[in-house]
C-alpha positions as semicolon CSV with decimal commas, in nm:
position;residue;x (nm);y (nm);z (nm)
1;X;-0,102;0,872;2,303
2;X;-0,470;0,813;2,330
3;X;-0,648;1,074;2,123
4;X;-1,057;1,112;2,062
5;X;-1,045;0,993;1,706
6;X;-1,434;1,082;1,565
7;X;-1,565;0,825;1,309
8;X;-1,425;0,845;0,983
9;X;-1,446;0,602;0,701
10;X;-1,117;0,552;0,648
11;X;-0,859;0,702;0,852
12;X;-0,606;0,511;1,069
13;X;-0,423;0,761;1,246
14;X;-0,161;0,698;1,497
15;X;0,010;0,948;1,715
16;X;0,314;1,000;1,893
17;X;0,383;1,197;2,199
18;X;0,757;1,261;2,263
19;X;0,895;1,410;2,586
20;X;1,246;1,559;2,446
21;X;1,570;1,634;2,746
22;X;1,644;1,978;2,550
23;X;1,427;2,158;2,246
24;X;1,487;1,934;1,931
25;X;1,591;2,330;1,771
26;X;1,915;2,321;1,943
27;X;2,009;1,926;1,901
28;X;2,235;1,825;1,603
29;X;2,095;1,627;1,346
30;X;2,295;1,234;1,379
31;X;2,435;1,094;1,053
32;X;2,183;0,872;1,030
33;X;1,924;1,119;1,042
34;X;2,090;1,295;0,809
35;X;2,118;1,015;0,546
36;X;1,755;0,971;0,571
37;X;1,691;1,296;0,361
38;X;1,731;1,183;-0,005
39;X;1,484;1,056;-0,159
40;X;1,697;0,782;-0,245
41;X;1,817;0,665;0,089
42;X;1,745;0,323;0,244
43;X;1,527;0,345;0,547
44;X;1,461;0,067;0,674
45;X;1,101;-0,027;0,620
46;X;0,954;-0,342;0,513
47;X;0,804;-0,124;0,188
48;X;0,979;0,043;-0,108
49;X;0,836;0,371;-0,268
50;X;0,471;0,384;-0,350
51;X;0,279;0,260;-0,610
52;X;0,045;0,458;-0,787
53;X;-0,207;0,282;-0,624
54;X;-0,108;0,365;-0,297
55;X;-0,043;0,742;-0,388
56;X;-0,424;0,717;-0,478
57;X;-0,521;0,523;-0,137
58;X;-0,363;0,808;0,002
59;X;-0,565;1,081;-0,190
60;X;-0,877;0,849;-0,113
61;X;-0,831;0,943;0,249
62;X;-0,846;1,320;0,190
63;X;-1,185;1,268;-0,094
64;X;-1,399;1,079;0,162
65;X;-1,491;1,399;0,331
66;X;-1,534;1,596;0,046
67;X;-1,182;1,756;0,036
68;X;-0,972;1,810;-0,321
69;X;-0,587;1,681;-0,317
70;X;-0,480;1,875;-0,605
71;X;-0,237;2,198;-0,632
72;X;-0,068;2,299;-0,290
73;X;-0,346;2,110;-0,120
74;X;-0,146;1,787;-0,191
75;X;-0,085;1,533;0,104
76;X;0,233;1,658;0,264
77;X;0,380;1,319;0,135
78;X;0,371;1,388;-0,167
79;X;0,542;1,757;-0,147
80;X;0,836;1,598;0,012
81;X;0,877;1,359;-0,220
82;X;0,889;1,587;-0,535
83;X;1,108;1,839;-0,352
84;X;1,357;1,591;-0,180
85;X;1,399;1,411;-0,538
86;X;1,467;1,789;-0,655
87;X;1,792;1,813;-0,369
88;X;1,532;2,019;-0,195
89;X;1,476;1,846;0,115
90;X;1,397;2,086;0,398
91;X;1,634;2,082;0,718
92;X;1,465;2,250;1,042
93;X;1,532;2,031;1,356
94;X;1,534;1,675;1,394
95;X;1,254;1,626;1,501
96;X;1,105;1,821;1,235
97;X;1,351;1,665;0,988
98;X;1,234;1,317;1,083
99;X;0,857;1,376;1,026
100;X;0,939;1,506;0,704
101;X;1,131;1,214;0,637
102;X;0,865;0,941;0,745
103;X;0,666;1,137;0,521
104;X;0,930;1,077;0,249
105;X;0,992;0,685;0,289
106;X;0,675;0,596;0,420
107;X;0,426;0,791;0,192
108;X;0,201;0,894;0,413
109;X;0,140;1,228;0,587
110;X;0,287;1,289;0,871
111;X;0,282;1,592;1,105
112;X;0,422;1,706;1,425
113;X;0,324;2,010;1,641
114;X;0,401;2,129;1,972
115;X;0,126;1,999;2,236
116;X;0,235;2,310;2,504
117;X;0,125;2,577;2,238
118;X;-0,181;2,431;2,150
119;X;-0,487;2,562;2,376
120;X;-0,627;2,251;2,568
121;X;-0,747;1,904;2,455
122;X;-0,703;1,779;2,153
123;X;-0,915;1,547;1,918
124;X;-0,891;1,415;1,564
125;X;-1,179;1,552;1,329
126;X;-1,311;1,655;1,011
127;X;-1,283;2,051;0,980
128;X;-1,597;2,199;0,868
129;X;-1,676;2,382;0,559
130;X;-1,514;2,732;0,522
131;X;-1,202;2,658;0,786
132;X;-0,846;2,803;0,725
133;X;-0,553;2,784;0,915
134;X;-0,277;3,020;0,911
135;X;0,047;2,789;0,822
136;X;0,350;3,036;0,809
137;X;0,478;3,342;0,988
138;X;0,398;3,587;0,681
139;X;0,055;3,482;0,751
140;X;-0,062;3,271;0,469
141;X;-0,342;3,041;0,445
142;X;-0,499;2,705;0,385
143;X;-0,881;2,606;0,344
144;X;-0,887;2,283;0,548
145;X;-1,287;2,263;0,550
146;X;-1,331;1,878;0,477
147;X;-0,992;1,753;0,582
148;X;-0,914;1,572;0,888
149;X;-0,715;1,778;1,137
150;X;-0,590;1,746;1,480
151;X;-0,795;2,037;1,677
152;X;-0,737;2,233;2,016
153;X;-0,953;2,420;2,217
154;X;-0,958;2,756;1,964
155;X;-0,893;2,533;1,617
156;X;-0,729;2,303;1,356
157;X;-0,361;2,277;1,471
158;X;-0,243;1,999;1,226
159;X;-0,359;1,853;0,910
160;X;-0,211;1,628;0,670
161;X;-0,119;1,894;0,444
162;X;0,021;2,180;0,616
163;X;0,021;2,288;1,004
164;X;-0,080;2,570;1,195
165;X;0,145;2,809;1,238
166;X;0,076;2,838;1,607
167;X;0,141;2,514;1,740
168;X;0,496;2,441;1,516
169;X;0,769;2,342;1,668
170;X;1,012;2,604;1,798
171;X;1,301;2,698;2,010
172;X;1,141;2,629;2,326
173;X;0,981;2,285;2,223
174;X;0,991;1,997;2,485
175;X;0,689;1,782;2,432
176;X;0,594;1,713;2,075
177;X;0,272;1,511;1,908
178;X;0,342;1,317;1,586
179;X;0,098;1,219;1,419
180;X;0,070;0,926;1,115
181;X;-0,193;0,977;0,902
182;X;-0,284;0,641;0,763
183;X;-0,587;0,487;0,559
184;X;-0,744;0,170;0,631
185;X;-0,697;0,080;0,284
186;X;-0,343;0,085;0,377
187;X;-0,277;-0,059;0,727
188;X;0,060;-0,279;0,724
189;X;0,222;0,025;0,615
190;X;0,073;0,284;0,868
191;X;0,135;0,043;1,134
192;X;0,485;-0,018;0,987
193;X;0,589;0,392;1,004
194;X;0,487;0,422;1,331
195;X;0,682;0,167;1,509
196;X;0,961;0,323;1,232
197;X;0,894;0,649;1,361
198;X;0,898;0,493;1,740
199;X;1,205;0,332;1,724
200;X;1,386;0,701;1,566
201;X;1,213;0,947;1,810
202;X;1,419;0,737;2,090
203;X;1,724;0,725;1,887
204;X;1,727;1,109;1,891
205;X;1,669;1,078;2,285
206;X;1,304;1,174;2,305
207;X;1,071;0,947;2,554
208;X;0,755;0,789;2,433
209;X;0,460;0,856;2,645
């Protein structure tokens, strides 16, 4: 899906937009889908887990604009990791589930929102200074100023972190945006998880725009 990507000096980010028959909330999750969440699990990719040099290319991304990976400002790659090696692994939907998942075997960020509850266009940019999002229904939030998000019309509706609480996917979801966030310094495995990711949004019965 072609999205206005502003220059950044290293991000690579590919998106996704899946047309689903019936809200991914109501579908149940396949075997295989299930399999995928251990941290453990062969999935497929031409890559194993990653180095600590990757895990650094990774945090590289987030530094070039000035933001700080550390405590729960982590890439969202590397939360799923840690909890899914705990027996942690969060189950939502499947198409929730399988973001988390490509976040899990492919070690990059990955996020997913719902592109009918976000308000208008949207573009890939760095968030200023100062922004927040609100990223759960208790009302919590995260300082995104420096990070690159995925923006609509009133805000940052997806990061590589966390996502807005406002544009997650629900019970009425039909057309989702997934979105890889790769490096350049990393491109054979960004390009890699999204023809992975590709290949399983189809398997679950989505249609690729």
């Amino acid at each position: 899906m072609p999205i206005p990507v502003a220059p950044h000096p290293l991000l690579d980010a590919r998106c996704l937009l899946a047309t689903w028959p019936s809200p991914p909330r109501g579908l149940a999750p396949p075997g295989w889908l299930d399999a995928l969440c251990g941290a453990e699990a062969p999935a497929g990719l031409p890559f194993g887990p990653p180095t600590p040099d990757e895990v650094k290319a990774v945090r590289d991304l987030f530094r070039a604009t000035g933001f700080k990976p550390a405590g729960r400002s982590k890439p969202c790659s590397e939360y799923i990791r840690k909890v899914a090696e705990q027996g942690a692994f969060p189950r939502i939907d499947p198409a929730v589930d399988l973001t988390n998942a490509a976040a899990l075997h492919g070690a990059l960020p990955v996020s997913t929102l719902d592109v009918d509850r976000a308000a208008g266009p949207l573009r890939i940019d760095v968030a200023p200074a100062g922004t927040s999002i609100v990223f759960n229904a208790s009302g919590q939030q995260l300082d995104v100023g420096c990070l690159p998000c995925v923006f609509d019309a009133e805000g940052p509706v997806a990061d590589a972190v966390k996502d807005s609480q406002r544009t997650k996917v629900g019970e009425q979801t039909l057309r989702t945006l997934t979105v890889v966030w790769g490096t350049t310094a990393l491109p054979a495995r960004t390009d890699a998880l999204a023809r992975w990711l590709a290949e399983r949004l189809v398997a679950l019965g989505a249609t690729l725009a």
